[in-house]
Coordinates of C-alpha atoms in Angstrom, one line a residue:
Chain A
M18 CA -26.7 15.8 -24.8
R19 CA -25.3 16.3 -21.2
Y20 CA -22.1 14.2 -22.1
L21 CA -21.4 16.0 -25.3
P22 CA -19.1 18.5 -23.7
A23 CA -17.1 15.9 -21.7
I24 CA -16.8 13.9 -24.8
V25 CA -15.3 16.5 -26.8
I26 CA -13.1 17.7 -24.2
G27 CA -11.6 14.0 -23.6
R28 CA -11.3 13.5 -27.3
L29 CA -9.2 16.7 -27.6
A30 CA -7.1 15.7 -24.7
R31 CA -6.7 12.3 -26.7
F32 CA -5.8 14.1 -29.7
G33 CA -3.3 16.1 -27.8
V34 CA -1.6 13.1 -26.2
R35 CA -1.5 11.3 -29.5
L36 CA 0.4 14.2 -31.2
V37 CA 2.9 14.1 -28.5
R38 CA 3.0 10.2 -28.1
P39 CA 1.6 8.3 -31.2
G40 CA 0.1 5.2 -30.3
G41 CA -0.1 5.7 -26.5
G42 CA -1.7 7.8 -24.1
S43 CA -5.3 6.4 -23.0
A44 CA -4.8 7.1 -19.5
L45 CA -4.8 11.0 -19.4
P46 CA -8.0 11.1 -21.8
G47 CA -9.8 8.5 -19.7
L48 CA -9.0 10.4 -16.6
V49 CA -10.5 13.6 -18.1
L50 CA -13.7 11.9 -19.0
S51 CA -14.0 10.0 -15.5
K52 CA -13.7 13.6 -13.8
L53 CA -16.2 15.5 -16.2
A54 CA -18.7 12.6 -16.5
P55 CA -18.3 10.1 -13.9
G56 CA -21.8 8.7 -14.5
I57 CA -21.2 7.8 -18.0
L58 CA -19.5 4.5 -17.2
R59 CA -22.7 3.2 -15.4
R60 CA -24.9 4.3 -18.1
T61 CA -22.8 2.7 -20.7
F62 CA -22.2 -0.6 -18.8
D63 CA -26.0 -0.6 -18.2
S64 CA -27.0 -0.2 -21.9
F65 CA -26.1 -3.4 -23.5
E66 CA -29.1 -5.7 -24.3
D67 CA -27.0 -9.0 -23.4
G68 CA -25.6 -7.2 -20.4
L69 CA -22.0 -7.0 -19.0
V70 CA -19.5 -10.0 -19.0
V71 CA -16.3 -9.5 -16.9
I72 CA -13.4 -11.3 -17.4
T73 CA -10.8 -11.0 -14.3
G74 CA -8.5 -12.8 -12.0
S75 CA -4.7 -12.6 -12.1
A76 CA -3.5 -14.0 -15.1
G77 CA -5.0 -14.9 -18.5
K78 CA -7.4 -12.1 -18.6
S79 CA -6.2 -10.7 -21.9
T80 CA -5.9 -13.9 -23.8
T81 CA -9.4 -15.0 -22.6
T82 CA -11.1 -11.9 -23.3
K83 CA -9.8 -11.6 -26.8
M84 CA -11.0 -15.2 -27.5
V85 CA -14.3 -14.7 -26.2
V86 CA -14.8 -11.5 -28.1
A87 CA -14.0 -13.2 -31.1
I88 CA -16.3 -16.1 -30.7
A89 CA -19.1 -13.6 -29.9
R90 CA -18.2 -11.5 -32.9
A91 CA -18.2 -14.6 -35.1
H92 CA -21.6 -15.6 -33.9
G93 CA -22.9 -12.0 -35.0
L94 CA -23.0 -10.2 -32.0
T95 CA -21.8 -6.7 -31.9
V96 CA -19.5 -6.3 -29.0
F97 CA -18.1 -3.5 -26.8
T98 CA -14.6 -4.3 -25.2
N99 CA -11.5 -2.7 -24.0
P100 CA -8.1 -2.9 -25.3
T101 CA -5.5 -5.1 -23.0
T102 CA -3.8 -1.9 -22.1
A103 CA -7.1 -0.3 -20.3
N104 CA -8.4 -2.9 -17.9
I105 CA -8.8 -0.5 -15.0
K106 CA -11.2 2.3 -14.4
Q107 CA -9.6 5.1 -16.5
G108 CA -9.2 2.5 -19.2
F109 CA -12.9 1.9 -19.4
Y110 CA -13.5 5.7 -19.6
A111 CA -11.0 5.8 -22.4
S112 CA -12.5 2.8 -24.1
I113 CA -15.9 4.9 -24.1
L114 CA -14.3 7.8 -25.3
E115 CA -12.7 5.8 -28.3
R116 CA -16.0 3.9 -29.3
S117 CA -19.0 6.3 -28.4
N118 CA -20.8 8.9 -30.5
L119 CA -20.6 12.6 -29.3
L120 CA -23.4 11.8 -27.4
G121 CA -21.7 9.2 -25.3
R122 CA -23.6 6.2 -26.8
V123 CA -21.6 3.2 -27.4
P124 CA -22.9 0.7 -29.6
G125 CA -23.1 -3.0 -29.1
Q126 CA -25.3 -5.8 -28.0
V127 CA -22.9 -6.9 -25.2
A128 CA -20.0 -5.5 -23.3
I129 CA -17.0 -8.1 -22.8
L130 CA -14.6 -6.5 -20.6
E131 CA -11.4 -7.4 -19.1
M132 CA -11.0 -6.1 -15.6
D133 CA -7.9 -5.6 -13.4
E134 CA -8.6 -7.8 -10.5
G135 CA -7.8 -4.7 -8.1
H136 CA -10.4 -2.6 -9.8
A137 CA -13.1 -5.2 -10.4
A138 CA -14.7 -5.0 -7.1
E139 CA -15.0 -1.5 -7.1
L140 CA -16.3 -1.3 -10.6
V141 CA -19.2 -4.2 -10.1
S142 CA -20.6 -2.1 -7.4
E143 CA -21.8 0.3 -10.1
V144 CA -23.1 -2.4 -12.5
A145 CA -23.5 -6.0 -11.8
P146 CA -22.3 -8.1 -14.4
R147 CA -24.5 -10.9 -15.9
I148 CA -21.6 -13.1 -16.4
T149 CA -18.2 -13.4 -14.7
A150 CA -15.2 -15.4 -15.5
I151 CA -12.6 -15.9 -13.0
M152 CA -9.1 -17.2 -14.4
N153 CA -7.3 -17.4 -11.1
V154 CA -5.5 -16.1 -8.1
V155 CA -1.6 -16.0 -8.4
E156 CA 1.1 -14.3 -6.4
D157 CA 1.2 -11.1 -8.3
Q158 CA 1.9 -7.4 -7.9
L159 CA 2.4 -7.8 -4.2
D160 CA 3.7 -4.3 -4.0
R161 CA -0.1 -3.5 -4.7
F162 CA -2.1 -6.4 -3.7
V163 CA 0.0 -7.6 -0.7
D164 CA -1.2 -10.9 -0.3
P165 CA -3.2 -13.5 -2.6
A166 CA -5.9 -13.8 0.2
L167 CA -6.7 -10.0 -0.1
V168 CA -6.9 -10.8 -4.1
R169 CA -9.3 -13.6 -3.3
E170 CA -11.6 -11.2 -1.1
K171 CA -11.9 -8.7 -4.1
L172 CA -12.7 -11.5 -6.4
Q173 CA -15.3 -12.9 -4.0
V174 CA -17.0 -9.4 -4.1
V175 CA -17.2 -9.8 -8.1
A176 CA -18.6 -13.3 -7.8
N177 CA -21.1 -12.3 -5.3
A178 CA -22.3 -9.2 -7.4
T179 CA -22.5 -11.6 -10.6
T180 CA -26.2 -12.1 -11.5
E181 CA -26.5 -15.2 -13.7
H182 CA -23.3 -17.2 -14.7
L183 CA -19.8 -17.6 -12.9
V184 CA -17.2 -19.4 -14.9
L185 CA -14.6 -20.6 -12.5
N186 CA -11.3 -22.4 -13.0
A187 CA -11.8 -25.8 -11.2
D188 CA -8.0 -26.4 -10.4
D189 CA -7.6 -23.1 -8.4
Q190 CA -8.5 -23.9 -4.7
N191 CA -8.9 -20.1 -4.3
L192 CA -11.9 -20.2 -6.7
L193 CA -13.3 -23.3 -5.1
L194 CA -13.2 -21.4 -1.9
I195 CA -15.2 -18.5 -3.5
A196 CA -17.7 -20.9 -4.9
Q197 CA -18.4 -22.2 -1.5
S198 CA -20.1 -18.9 -0.4
E199 CA -23.7 -18.2 -1.2
L200 CA -23.9 -16.9 -4.7
Q201 CA -26.7 -15.7 -6.9
A202 CA -25.1 -17.0 -10.2
S203 CA -25.0 -20.4 -11.3
V204 CA -21.4 -21.8 -11.4
H205 CA -19.8 -23.3 -14.4
W206 CA -16.3 -24.9 -14.3
F207 CA -13.1 -25.1 -16.8
G208 CA -10.2 -27.0 -16.2
L209 CA -7.5 -29.6 -17.0
T210 CA -7.9 -33.3 -17.0
D211 CA -4.2 -33.5 -16.1
K212 CA -4.2 -32.5 -12.5
K213 CA -0.5 -32.9 -12.1
A214 CA -0.1 -30.3 -15.0
A215 CA -2.6 -27.8 -13.5
A216 CA -0.2 -27.9 -10.2
T217 CA 2.5 -26.4 -12.5
L218 CA 0.4 -23.3 -13.1
G219 CA 1.3 -21.6 -10.1
Y220 CA -1.9 -20.7 -8.3
A221 CA -1.5 -19.1 -5.0
P222 CA -1.6 -22.0 -2.5
T223 CA -4.4 -21.8 0.3
Y224 CA -2.6 -24.2 2.5
Q225 CA -6.1 -25.6 3.6
E226 CA -7.5 -29.0 3.3
P227 CA -8.0 -29.3 -0.4
I228 CA -11.5 -29.1 -1.6
P229 CA -12.3 -31.6 -4.1
S230 CA -12.2 -30.4 -7.8
P231 CA -15.8 -30.1 -9.3
N232 CA -16.9 -31.8 -12.8
T233 CA -15.9 -29.3 -15.7
T234 CA -17.9 -28.6 -18.5
S235 CA -15.0 -27.2 -20.6
T236 CA -12.0 -29.1 -20.1
V237 CA -8.4 -29.4 -21.8
L238 CA -8.0 -33.1 -22.6
E239 CA -4.6 -33.0 -24.4
L240 CA -1.9 -30.3 -25.6
V241 CA 1.0 -31.4 -27.8
E242 CA 2.9 -28.5 -28.9
R243 CA 0.3 -25.9 -29.8
Q244 CA -2.3 -28.5 -30.8
V245 CA -5.0 -28.7 -28.1
K246 CA -8.0 -30.9 -27.6
I247 CA -10.9 -29.6 -25.6
A248 CA -14.2 -31.1 -24.7
C249 CA -16.9 -28.5 -24.3
H250 CA -20.3 -29.4 -23.1
G251 CA -19.9 -33.0 -24.4
K252 CA -18.4 -32.2 -27.7
M253 CA -14.7 -32.4 -28.5
V254 CA -12.8 -29.8 -30.5
G255 CA -9.2 -29.6 -31.6
F256 CA -7.3 -26.8 -32.9
E257 CA -3.9 -25.0 -32.9
L258 CA -3.5 -22.4 -30.3
P259 CA -2.1 -19.0 -31.1
S260 CA 0.4 -19.1 -28.4
R261 CA 2.6 -21.8 -26.6
G262 CA 1.9 -23.1 -23.2
L263 CA -0.6 -25.0 -21.2
H264 CA -1.9 -21.7 -19.7
F265 CA -3.2 -20.7 -23.2
A266 CA -4.9 -24.1 -23.5
L267 CA -6.6 -23.4 -20.3
D268 CA -7.5 -19.7 -21.3
A269 CA -9.2 -21.4 -24.4
A270 CA -11.3 -23.8 -22.3
A271 CA -12.3 -20.8 -20.2
A272 CA -13.1 -18.9 -23.1
L273 CA -15.3 -21.6 -24.8
E274 CA -17.1 -21.9 -21.3
T275 CA -17.8 -18.1 -21.2
A276 CA -18.8 -17.8 -24.6
K277 CA -21.1 -20.7 -24.1
Q278 CA -22.8 -18.7 -21.2
V279 CA -22.9 -15.5 -23.1
L280 CA -24.5 -17.1 -26.2
G281 CA -26.6 -19.7 -24.7
D282 CA -28.4 -21.7 -27.4
R283 CA -26.9 -19.6 -30.2
F284 CA -23.3 -21.0 -29.4
N285 CA -22.1 -23.1 -32.1
I286 CA -19.1 -25.1 -31.1
E287 CA -17.7 -25.7 -34.6
L288 CA -17.7 -22.0 -35.3
A289 CA -16.2 -21.3 -31.8
R290 CA -13.4 -23.8 -32.8
Q291 CA -12.9 -22.1 -36.2
T292 CA -12.6 -18.9 -34.5
L293 CA -9.9 -19.8 -31.9
A294 CA -7.9 -21.8 -34.6
D295 CA -7.9 -18.6 -36.7
L296 CA -7.1 -16.2 -33.9
P297 CA -3.6 -14.3 -33.7
P298 CA -2.0 -14.2 -30.5
V299 CA -2.7 -11.2 -28.0
F300 CA 0.1 -8.9 -28.6
A301 CA 3.3 -10.0 -27.1
R302 CA 2.0 -13.5 -26.1
G303 CA 4.1 -15.5 -28.7
E304 CA 3.8 -12.8 -31.3
V305 CA 6.4 -12.9 -34.1
V306 CA 7.0 -9.7 -35.7
E307 CA 9.2 -9.0 -38.8
I308 CA 11.6 -6.0 -37.8
R309 CA 13.9 -4.6 -40.2
G310 CA 13.3 -7.8 -42.2
V311 CA 14.2 -9.9 -39.0
P312 CA 11.6 -12.2 -37.6
V313 CA 11.4 -11.5 -33.7
E314 CA 9.2 -13.3 -31.0
F315 CA 7.9 -11.0 -28.3
I316 CA 6.9 -12.5 -24.8
L317 CA 5.3 -10.6 -22.2
V318 CA 6.2 -11.6 -18.7
Q319 CA 3.8 -9.9 -15.9
N320 CA 4.4 -11.7 -12.6
P321 CA 6.4 -14.6 -11.1
I322 CA 4.2 -17.4 -12.6
S323 CA 3.9 -15.8 -16.2
T324 CA 7.6 -15.4 -16.0
Q325 CA 8.3 -18.9 -14.9
L326 CA 5.8 -20.6 -17.3
N327 CA 7.1 -18.3 -20.3
L328 CA 10.8 -19.3 -19.7
D329 CA 9.9 -23.0 -19.0
N330 CA 8.2 -23.0 -22.4
L331 CA 10.9 -21.4 -24.2
P332 CA 12.3 -23.7 -27.4
K333 CA 15.3 -25.6 -26.8
N334 CA 18.7 -23.8 -28.1
L335 CA 17.2 -20.5 -27.8
E336 CA 19.8 -17.7 -29.0
R337 CA 19.6 -13.8 -29.2
V338 CA 17.7 -13.1 -26.2
M339 CA 16.6 -9.5 -25.0
F340 CA 15.4 -9.3 -21.5
A341 CA 13.6 -6.1 -20.6
I342 CA 12.2 -5.1 -17.2
G343 CA 10.6 -1.6 -17.2
R344 CA 9.0 0.8 -14.7
D345 CA 5.8 -1.2 -14.2
V346 CA 7.7 -3.6 -11.9
H347 CA 7.6 -1.4 -8.9
D348 CA 9.4 -3.9 -6.6
P349 CA 11.5 -6.4 -8.8
S350 CA 12.0 -8.6 -5.8
W351 CA 9.7 -11.2 -7.4
L352 CA 12.1 -12.0 -10.1
W353 CA 14.1 -14.0 -7.4
T354 CA 11.2 -16.5 -7.0
V355 CA 11.7 -17.4 -10.6
Q356 CA 14.3 -20.2 -11.7
P357 CA 15.7 -19.1 -15.1
N358 CA 17.1 -22.7 -15.7
N359 CA 15.7 -22.9 -19.1
L360 CA 17.3 -19.5 -20.2
P361 CA 20.5 -20.4 -21.7
I362 CA 21.7 -17.1 -22.6
V363 CA 20.7 -13.4 -22.4
D364 CA 22.5 -11.1 -24.9
V365 CA 21.1 -7.9 -23.7
V366 CA 19.4 -6.9 -20.5
T367 CA 17.6 -3.5 -20.5
G368 CA 14.8 -1.3 -19.1
Y369 CA 14.5 1.0 -16.1
N370 CA 15.0 -2.0 -13.6
V371 CA 18.0 -3.2 -15.8
A372 CA 20.2 -3.5 -12.6
E373 CA 17.8 -5.4 -10.6
A374 CA 17.4 -7.9 -13.6
E375 CA 21.0 -8.1 -14.1
L376 CA 21.6 -8.8 -10.4
W377 CA 19.2 -11.6 -10.3
L378 CA 20.5 -13.3 -13.6
S379 CA 24.1 -13.1 -12.7
H380 CA 23.3 -14.8 -9.4
H381 CA 21.9 -17.7 -11.8
G382 CA 25.2 -17.5 -13.7
I383 CA 23.7 -15.7 -16.6
F384 CA 25.9 -12.8 -17.6
P385 CA 24.5 -10.5 -20.4
G386 CA 26.7 -9.0 -23.0
L387 CA 25.1 -5.6 -22.5
A388 CA 23.1 -4.2 -19.7
T389 CA 21.8 -0.5 -20.3
D390 CA 18.8 1.2 -19.3
D391 CA 18.7 2.9 -22.9
L392 CA 16.1 0.6 -24.6
E393 CA 16.6 2.0 -27.9
A394 CA 20.4 1.7 -27.9
A395 CA 20.0 -1.9 -26.1
F396 CA 17.4 -2.9 -29.2
D397 CA 19.8 -1.7 -31.9
H398 CA 22.6 -3.5 -30.3
W399 CA 20.6 -6.8 -30.1
L400 CA 19.3 -6.5 -33.5
A401 CA 22.7 -6.0 -34.8
L402 CA 24.3 -9.1 -33.3
P403 CA 24.8 -11.9 -35.6
E404 CA 21.9 -14.1 -36.9
P405 CA 21.0 -16.9 -34.5
A406 CA 21.8 -20.4 -35.9
S407 CA 18.9 -22.3 -34.6
S408 CA 16.1 -20.2 -33.3
I409 CA 14.4 -16.8 -33.8
R410 CA 15.3 -13.7 -32.0
T411 CA 13.3 -13.4 -28.7
V412 CA 12.4 -10.4 -26.7
I413 CA 11.0 -11.2 -23.1
F414 CA 9.8 -8.1 -21.5
S415 CA 7.5 -6.6 -18.9
A416 CA 4.4 -4.4 -19.8
D417 CA 6.1 -1.2 -19.7
A418 CA 9.2 -2.2 -21.6
M419 CA 6.8 -3.7 -24.2
R420 CA 5.0 -0.5 -24.6
R421 CA 8.1 1.5 -25.0
I422 CA 9.7 -0.8 -27.4
R423 CA 6.5 -1.2 -29.4
R424 CA 6.2 2.7 -29.6
M425 CA 9.9 2.8 -30.6
L426 CA 9.3 0.4 -33.3
G427 CA 6.2 2.3 -34.6
F428 CA 3.5 -0.3 -33.7
T429 CA 0.8 2.1 -32.6
S430 CA -2.0 -0.2 -32.4
P431 CA -2.2 -3.0 -29.7
E432 CA -4.5 -5.1 -31.9
E433 CA -2.1 -5.3 -34.7
V434 CA -0.7 -8.6 -34.2
Q435 CA 0.5 -11.4 -36.5
R436 CA 0.3 -15.0 -36.2
Chain B
M9 CA 37.6 -27.8 5.0
N10 CA 34.4 -27.2 7.2
Q11 CA 31.3 -27.0 5.2
I12 CA 29.2 -23.9 5.7
I13 CA 25.6 -24.8 6.3
L14 CA 22.8 -22.3 5.4
G15 CA 19.7 -23.5 6.8
T16 CA 16.0 -22.3 5.7
I17 CA 12.6 -22.8 7.3
Q18 CA 9.9 -23.9 4.8
A19 CA 11.7 -22.3 1.7
G20 CA 8.7 -23.4 -0.5
K21 CA 6.3 -21.4 1.7
L22 CA 8.6 -18.4 2.7
N23 CA 9.7 -16.9 -0.4
L24 CA 6.7 -14.7 -1.3
N25 CA 8.9 -11.8 -2.4
G26 CA 12.0 -13.9 -3.5
D27 CA 13.3 -13.9 0.2
Q28 CA 15.2 -17.2 -0.4
G29 CA 17.2 -15.1 -2.8
N30 CA 19.0 -14.2 0.2
L31 CA 20.5 -17.7 0.6
L32 CA 21.7 -17.5 -2.9
A33 CA 23.4 -14.2 -2.6
L34 CA 25.0 -15.8 0.8
K35 CA 25.8 -18.9 -1.0
R36 CA 27.4 -17.3 -4.1
F37 CA 29.8 -14.9 -1.9
L38 CA 30.7 -17.8 0.3
E39 CA 31.7 -19.9 -2.8
A40 CA 33.4 -17.2 -4.2
S41 CA 35.6 -16.8 -1.2
G42 CA 36.5 -20.4 -1.7
Q43 CA 34.2 -22.0 0.8
S44 CA 32.2 -25.1 0.4
V45 CA 28.3 -24.1 1.1
R46 CA 25.4 -26.7 1.7
V47 CA 21.6 -25.2 1.8
V48 CA 19.6 -27.4 4.0
P49 CA 15.8 -27.6 4.9
V50 CA 15.2 -26.7 8.6
G51 CA 12.3 -28.4 10.7
T52 CA 13.7 -28.8 14.1
S53 CA 15.6 -27.0 16.7
E54 CA 18.4 -29.4 16.4
E55 CA 18.5 -29.0 12.6
A56 CA 18.4 -25.3 13.1
L57 CA 21.2 -25.2 15.8
A58 CA 23.5 -27.3 13.5
C59 CA 23.2 -24.3 10.9
H60 CA 26.0 -21.7 10.5
F61 CA 23.3 -19.3 9.3
L62 CA 19.7 -19.5 9.2
L63 CA 16.8 -17.7 7.0
L64 CA 13.3 -17.1 8.0
G65 CA 11.7 -15.6 4.9
H66 CA 8.3 -14.0 4.2
G67 CA 5.0 -15.9 3.5
S68 CA 1.7 -15.2 2.6
M69 CA -1.0 -15.1 5.3
A70 CA -2.1 -18.4 4.7
A71 CA 1.4 -19.6 4.7
M72 CA 2.2 -18.1 8.1
D73 CA -1.1 -19.7 9.4
S74 CA 0.0 -23.1 8.0
L75 CA 3.4 -22.7 9.8
A76 CA 2.1 -21.7 13.0
V77 CA 2.8 -25.1 14.9
L78 CA 6.2 -25.7 13.1
L79 CA 7.3 -22.3 14.0
G80 CA 6.2 -22.6 17.6
S81 CA 7.7 -25.8 18.0
L82 CA 11.4 -24.4 17.6
D83 CA 13.7 -23.2 20.4
W84 CA 14.0 -19.6 19.4
S85 CA 15.7 -18.9 22.6
A86 CA 18.7 -21.0 21.9
I87 CA 18.4 -20.1 17.8
L88 CA 18.4 -16.5 18.3
E89 CA 21.2 -16.5 20.7
T90 CA 23.6 -18.8 18.7
V91 CA 22.8 -18.8 15.0
P92 CA 23.4 -16.0 13.0
G93 CA 20.4 -15.6 10.7
L94 CA 17.9 -13.4 8.7
S95 CA 14.3 -12.9 9.4
V96 CA 12.3 -11.2 6.7
G97 CA 8.7 -9.5 6.7
S98 CA 6.1 -11.8 8.1
G99 CA 9.2 -14.0 9.5
T100 CA 10.0 -11.0 11.4
E101 CA 6.6 -10.2 12.4
W102 CA 6.1 -13.8 13.8
L103 CA 9.4 -13.5 15.8
A104 CA 8.2 -10.0 17.2
Q105 CA 5.2 -11.7 18.3
N106 CA 6.3 -15.1 19.6
A107 CA 10.0 -15.4 20.2
P108 CA 11.1 -15.2 23.7
G109 CA 10.8 -11.7 25.2
A110 CA 8.7 -10.5 22.1
T111 CA 7.0 -7.1 22.7
G112 CA 4.7 -7.4 19.7
F113 CA 3.8 -4.5 17.2
Q114 CA 0.9 -2.6 16.3
R115 CA -0.8 -2.3 12.7
V116 CA -0.6 1.2 11.1
E117 CA -1.3 2.5 7.7
R118 CA 0.7 0.5 5.0
T119 CA 3.8 1.6 3.5
S120 CA 4.9 0.1 0.1
E121 CA 8.1 1.8 -1.0
F122 CA 12.0 1.5 -1.3
R123 CA 13.6 2.6 1.9
V124 CA 17.1 3.1 3.3
A125 CA 17.5 1.7 6.8
N126 CA 20.6 1.8 9.0
L127 CA 21.9 -1.1 11.1
G128 CA 24.8 0.7 13.1
P129 CA 27.0 2.1 10.5
I130 CA 25.7 -0.3 7.8
S131 CA 23.0 1.7 5.2
V132 CA 20.7 -1.0 3.6
L133 CA 18.4 -0.5 0.8
G134 CA 15.2 -2.4 0.5
Y135 CA 11.5 -2.6 -0.3
R136 CA 9.2 -2.1 2.7
N137 CA 5.5 -3.4 2.1
S138 CA 4.0 -3.3 5.7
D139 CA 1.5 -2.2 7.8
S140 CA 3.4 -3.0 11.0
T141 CA 5.2 -0.7 13.5
L142 CA 8.4 -3.0 13.3
P143 CA 11.5 -1.1 12.3
D144 CA 12.9 -1.5 8.7
L145 CA 16.1 -3.3 10.2
T146 CA 17.5 -4.4 13.6
M147 CA 19.1 -7.2 15.4
S148 CA 17.3 -9.7 17.5
G149 CA 20.3 -11.6 19.3
S150 CA 22.5 -13.0 16.3
F151 CA 19.5 -12.6 13.6
I152 CA 19.3 -9.6 11.6
T153 CA 15.4 -9.0 11.5
T154 CA 14.1 -6.9 8.7
M155 CA 10.9 -5.7 7.0
L156 CA 12.9 -5.0 3.8
H157 CA 11.6 -7.8 1.9
G158 CA 13.2 -9.7 -1.1
P159 CA 16.8 -10.3 -1.8
V160 CA 18.1 -7.5 0.6
L161 CA 21.5 -9.3 1.1
A162 CA 22.2 -9.2 -2.8
K163 CA 21.5 -5.7 -3.0
N164 CA 23.4 -4.7 0.0
P165 CA 26.8 -6.2 -0.4
V166 CA 28.2 -4.8 3.1
L167 CA 25.5 -6.5 4.7
L168 CA 26.1 -9.4 2.8
A169 CA 29.8 -9.5 3.8
R170 CA 28.6 -9.2 7.4
A171 CA 26.4 -12.2 7.2
A172 CA 29.0 -14.2 5.5
A173 CA 31.4 -13.4 8.3
A174 CA 29.1 -14.3 10.7
A175 CA 28.3 -17.7 9.1
A176 CA 32.1 -18.4 8.5
K177 CA 32.9 -17.5 12.2
R178 CA 30.0 -20.0 13.4
A179 CA 31.3 -22.6 11.0
G180 CA 34.9 -21.9 12.3
V181 CA 36.2 -21.0 8.9
A182 CA 38.3 -18.0 7.6
L183 CA 37.1 -16.2 4.6
N184 CA 39.8 -15.7 1.8
F185 CA 39.1 -12.2 0.9
K186 CA 41.9 -12.3 -1.6
A187 CA 40.4 -15.0 -3.7
P188 CA 40.3 -13.7 -7.3
Q189 CA 36.7 -15.0 -7.6
L190 CA 35.6 -13.0 -4.6
V191 CA 37.4 -9.9 -5.7
D192 CA 35.5 -10.2 -9.2
W193 CA 32.1 -11.1 -7.8
V194 CA 32.3 -8.3 -5.3
G195 CA 33.3 -6.0 -8.0
N196 CA 30.2 -7.1 -10.1
L197 CA 27.9 -6.8 -7.1
N198 CA 29.1 -3.1 -6.3
R199 CA 28.8 -2.2 -9.9
I200 CA 25.1 -3.4 -10.1
S201 CA 24.0 -2.5 -6.6
R202 CA 25.2 1.0 -6.8
Q203 CA 23.0 1.3 -9.8
I204 CA 20.0 0.0 -7.9
W205 CA 20.9 2.7 -5.1
Q206 CA 21.0 5.4 -7.9
I207 CA 17.6 4.5 -9.2
E208 CA 15.8 3.8 -5.6
A209 CA 17.7 6.2 -3.4
P210 CA 19.5 8.8 -5.6
D211 CA 20.0 11.1 -2.5
Q212 CA 21.8 8.5 -0.6
K213 CA 25.5 7.6 -1.2
Y214 CA 26.1 4.0 -2.1
P215 CA 27.9 2.2 0.7
E216 CA 30.5 0.3 -1.4
L217 CA 32.1 -3.0 0.1
L218 CA 35.6 -2.7 0.3
L219 CA 37.1 -6.0 0.9
P220 CA 39.9 -6.1 3.4

């Protein structure tokens, strides 16, 4: 009963926010609950029979979490998880508010949570994860994290706190360094067979003598277009990925390995394969949506390496591109680490950081037809441009620009994604 | 025609915040003025001294550790005295600790924000993410040393023109400020940079680059 008033007030706050901003606003209700009932987080995380599973690291958390959750649910587990947009402390409170009953009880056998790499260390000090998957360390949000070595230190705390299983990327030297410390959890590795390809995934260099890559139990064997072949604990599975790119294949290997550790003997590789084959993309990771009768692909870019990889993976002969960089990019300097060689054209550039994006693009010889900070005007102008001859329209955007565009288009649920 | 040589030290390691973009900005500006420009990697004092402009960018802690021997092997006394250049972030910190006559600095509470700094009469906008006591922007011999990371030259056309003039002078060439391409390019830079200043430093007047 002690959480009842806090839950009611939090839900009223959520209702109020959603009246003003349909589809948005998990931060304020989460903040309200965290102030009124700080202990509810620990109690909730502690309440799941199969424990807490954390998926963290710099890049790939959202896709991997969605995959692991889908596999666990396909195996009959009831899962508590957080939406992609709520992976920091307030977001967890917001997720509890969303899923709990009035007494603050959240149903589920297991919690599988995506956690921001900056917040995970603090959160695991409250409840130790049973299983943690760490995707990688890349140069990301340096205005916040300062240096990749400091991110590695935070992830080391998470690894140290994990009680049973640690799932790590064998191709990232940062994670090999983490595994060299004394850990209470047993370590399981995922990775690529093609080490040359692994080197293109942009893990933050440690500039130390390379640690030999360990044997992996979930391994990407081959990727042709979206068709991937993965060996998982001695069995090979093949399926079509929900999104383009080698990093998504690696996310799938991480998801299979993590799901195997979550489910133990209950893990059915064929069921896992089928689940991944049927999975829609995480929103804005290769999502194609019909807008006013026109198909549009949405691509989210969040840091230098995800921008570089997504640009490198763009289809040939791309036309009708809109590029939007929002307020979430506090210091857009990192754009200058990205080579937009595979970006033949940008019709419209927009978002809060429109000028920063235009400055970067123009230095690479790309001169947008329209540059405006008015997202709505930009989108309308872009959608009214003549039909592309050989590709679909493509929006490349940062998280803030994505949220604003989705809201503008009336997509109020982050889970509503088409394949 | 003399080619202008822009040198960079370990571009792959010292580009954490897009600092190599400064050379791209300089190259575009000089090319628009009709100059032939080449960007070269620099690993020795001889190579550094052969440059008309030299960049020492900003790297991660691991990168800076790995470069200690290389950076320590360079004749910074001669380089700072004769080669116009730009050092950024951890590059500036390294010089402040290791260059001849260096006085070091202290660690204080970190600031992570856009700032406007002044270099004589030149106002410069950039992003500071540092816990050092080093100033945002100053001169060390012929080097502009800054803690404002990223493409600071691109966002500040007046500082860019000053760097370009210094490189041209060392190369023994005269910039053609009447070149139509340069006039267009500077117009483009002023238009975009003014917008960045309006967002990040709304109470400051944008210092427009006026070509002579």
